[in-house]
Amino acid sequence: MKKLLLLLLPLLLLFVSCSSNKRTPNTYLIPKNYVGWVQIIYNQEGFNAIEKVNGRNIFTIPESGVLKTSTPSAEYGVAIDVFYYYDEQNTQEKIDVDQMIHAHTIGDGESVNSSGKIKGPTVQSFFVGTEAELKNTPDPDYPVELMK
């Protein structure tokens, strides 16, 4: 019995550690033919929270590529996200993530002035387009107007 317990204990620990890194999966809806950087800016008063439908976070990106949300911050962890183009009739077409989604990052703005650290909200960004288009498009700057 002790041998069995000693064998199962590491497996149980592995299972618990893997399952604790899960997060809600995301669905990103991007305007058809959009090419460029997408920025999702969290913790913005006066904007809608990220909608949840059927156990997924739904991010509907506007034509500008910048989505502001009152949701406090991005979720961290492992999940299978999906990306779709949408048109005026809300027809959706799945995007090939390997070919068209690049440089997905999540970070906080931070700077230091004479008063100490200034922290900005979480900004999630990714590029929509081919690798060649990504190479010809400068990285987006953190929106300095968000620093508090």
Coordinates of C-alpha atoms in Angstrom, one line a residue:
M1 CA 0.0 0.0 0.0
K2 CA 2.8 2.4 0.8
K3 CA 4.5 1.8 -2.6
L4 CA 1.2 2.6 -4.3
L5 CA 0.8 5.7 -2.3
L6 CA 4.4 6.8 -3.1
L7 CA 3.7 6.3 -6.8
L8 CA 0.4 8.1 -6.8
L9 CA 1.5 11.1 -4.7
P10 CA 3.8 12.6 -7.4
L11 CA 1.1 12.1 -10.1
L12 CA -1.5 13.8 -7.9
L13 CA 0.8 16.7 -7.2
L14 CA 1.5 17.0 -11.0
F15 CA -2.3 17.0 -11.7
V16 CA -3.1 19.6 -9.1
S17 CA -0.3 21.9 -10.3
C18 CA -1.3 21.7 -13.9
S19 CA -5.0 22.2 -13.2
S20 CA -4.3 25.3 -11.1
N21 CA -2.9 27.2 -14.1
K22 CA -6.1 27.1 -16.1
R23 CA -8.0 30.2 -17.0
T24 CA -11.2 31.1 -18.9
P25 CA -10.6 30.7 -22.7
N26 CA -10.9 33.8 -24.9
T27 CA -12.6 34.4 -28.2
Y28 CA -11.3 37.4 -30.1
L29 CA -13.6 38.9 -32.7
I30 CA -11.5 41.1 -35.1
P31 CA -12.9 43.3 -37.9
K32 CA -12.6 41.5 -41.3
N33 CA -9.5 42.5 -43.2
Y34 CA -7.9 44.2 -40.2
V35 CA -4.1 44.2 -40.2
G36 CA -2.2 45.8 -37.4
W37 CA -1.7 45.8 -33.7
V38 CA -4.6 45.1 -31.3
Q39 CA -4.5 46.6 -27.8
I40 CA -6.9 45.6 -25.0
I41 CA -6.6 48.1 -22.2
Y42 CA -8.0 47.0 -18.9
N43 CA -9.4 48.8 -15.8
Q44 CA -10.9 51.7 -17.8
E45 CA -13.8 53.4 -16.0
G46 CA -16.9 54.0 -18.1
F47 CA -16.3 51.1 -20.5
N48 CA -18.0 47.7 -20.6
A49 CA -16.6 44.7 -18.9
I50 CA -15.5 41.8 -21.0
E51 CA -18.6 39.7 -21.9
K52 CA -18.7 36.0 -21.0
V53 CA -20.7 33.6 -23.2
N54 CA -20.8 29.9 -22.8
G55 CA -17.8 29.8 -20.5
R56 CA -15.6 32.0 -22.8
N57 CA -14.4 35.6 -22.6
I58 CA -15.5 37.5 -25.7
F59 CA -13.3 40.3 -26.9
T60 CA -15.0 42.3 -29.8
I61 CA -12.2 44.4 -31.2
P62 CA -13.4 47.7 -32.8
E63 CA -12.1 49.0 -36.2
S64 CA -9.5 51.1 -34.4
G65 CA -7.8 48.0 -33.0
V66 CA -8.0 49.4 -29.4
L67 CA -10.5 47.9 -27.0
K68 CA -11.0 49.5 -23.6
T69 CA -12.7 47.6 -20.8
S70 CA -13.6 48.1 -17.2
T71 CA -12.5 44.5 -16.5
P72 CA -9.7 45.0 -13.9
S73 CA -7.0 42.9 -15.5
A74 CA -6.3 40.0 -17.9
E75 CA -6.6 36.5 -16.7
Y76 CA -3.3 34.5 -16.6
G77 CA -2.9 30.8 -17.2
V78 CA -3.4 28.1 -19.8
A79 CA -6.4 27.9 -22.2
I80 CA -7.2 27.4 -25.8
D81 CA -8.1 30.8 -27.4
V82 CA -9.7 31.3 -30.7
F83 CA -9.6 34.2 -33.2
Y84 CA -12.3 35.1 -35.7
Y85 CA -12.8 37.8 -38.3
Y86 CA -16.3 39.4 -38.2
D87 CA -18.1 41.5 -40.7
E88 CA -21.1 43.9 -40.6
Q89 CA -23.6 41.0 -40.6
N90 CA -21.5 39.3 -37.8
T91 CA -20.5 36.5 -40.1
Q92 CA -17.4 35.0 -38.5
E93 CA -14.4 33.4 -40.2
K94 CA -11.8 31.5 -38.1
I95 CA -8.3 33.0 -38.3
D96 CA -5.3 30.7 -38.7
V97 CA -3.4 31.6 -35.5
D98 CA -0.1 30.2 -36.7
Q99 CA -0.2 32.4 -39.8
M100 CA -2.0 35.5 -38.7
I101 CA -1.6 36.1 -34.9
H102 CA 1.9 37.2 -33.6
A103 CA 3.7 38.7 -30.6
H104 CA 0.9 38.2 -28.1
T105 CA 1.9 39.9 -24.8
I106 CA 0.3 41.1 -21.6
G107 CA 2.0 43.7 -19.4
D108 CA 1.6 46.7 -17.1
G109 CA 2.9 50.2 -17.6
E110 CA 5.2 51.5 -15.0
S111 CA 7.4 54.5 -14.7
V112 CA 9.2 56.4 -11.9
N113 CA 9.0 60.1 -11.2
S114 CA 9.9 62.2 -8.2
S115 CA 6.8 61.0 -6.4
G116 CA 7.8 57.4 -6.8
K117 CA 6.4 54.6 -9.0
I118 CA 3.5 55.4 -11.3
K119 CA 1.6 52.3 -12.5
G120 CA -0.6 52.0 -15.5
P121 CA -3.3 49.5 -16.3
T122 CA -2.7 46.1 -17.9
V123 CA -2.5 46.2 -21.7
Q124 CA -2.7 43.1 -23.8
S125 CA -1.5 43.3 -27.3
F126 CA -1.0 41.1 -30.4
F127 CA -0.4 41.6 -34.1
V128 CA -2.9 40.5 -36.7
G129 CA -1.4 39.9 -40.2
T130 CA 1.4 38.0 -41.8
E131 CA 4.9 37.8 -40.5
A132 CA 6.0 40.1 -43.4
E133 CA 3.4 42.7 -42.4
L134 CA 4.5 42.4 -38.8
K135 CA 8.1 43.1 -39.8
N136 CA 7.0 46.3 -41.6
T137 CA 4.9 47.6 -38.6
P138 CA 6.5 49.2 -35.6
D139 CA 5.7 47.8 -32.2
P140 CA 3.0 49.7 -30.4
D141 CA 4.0 52.0 -27.5
Y142 CA 2.4 51.7 -24.1
P143 CA -0.3 54.4 -24.2
V144 CA 1.4 57.1 -22.0
E145 CA -1.9 58.8 -21.3
L146 CA -2.9 55.8 -19.2
M147 CA -0.1 56.4 -16.6
K148 CA -1.6 57.4 -13.2

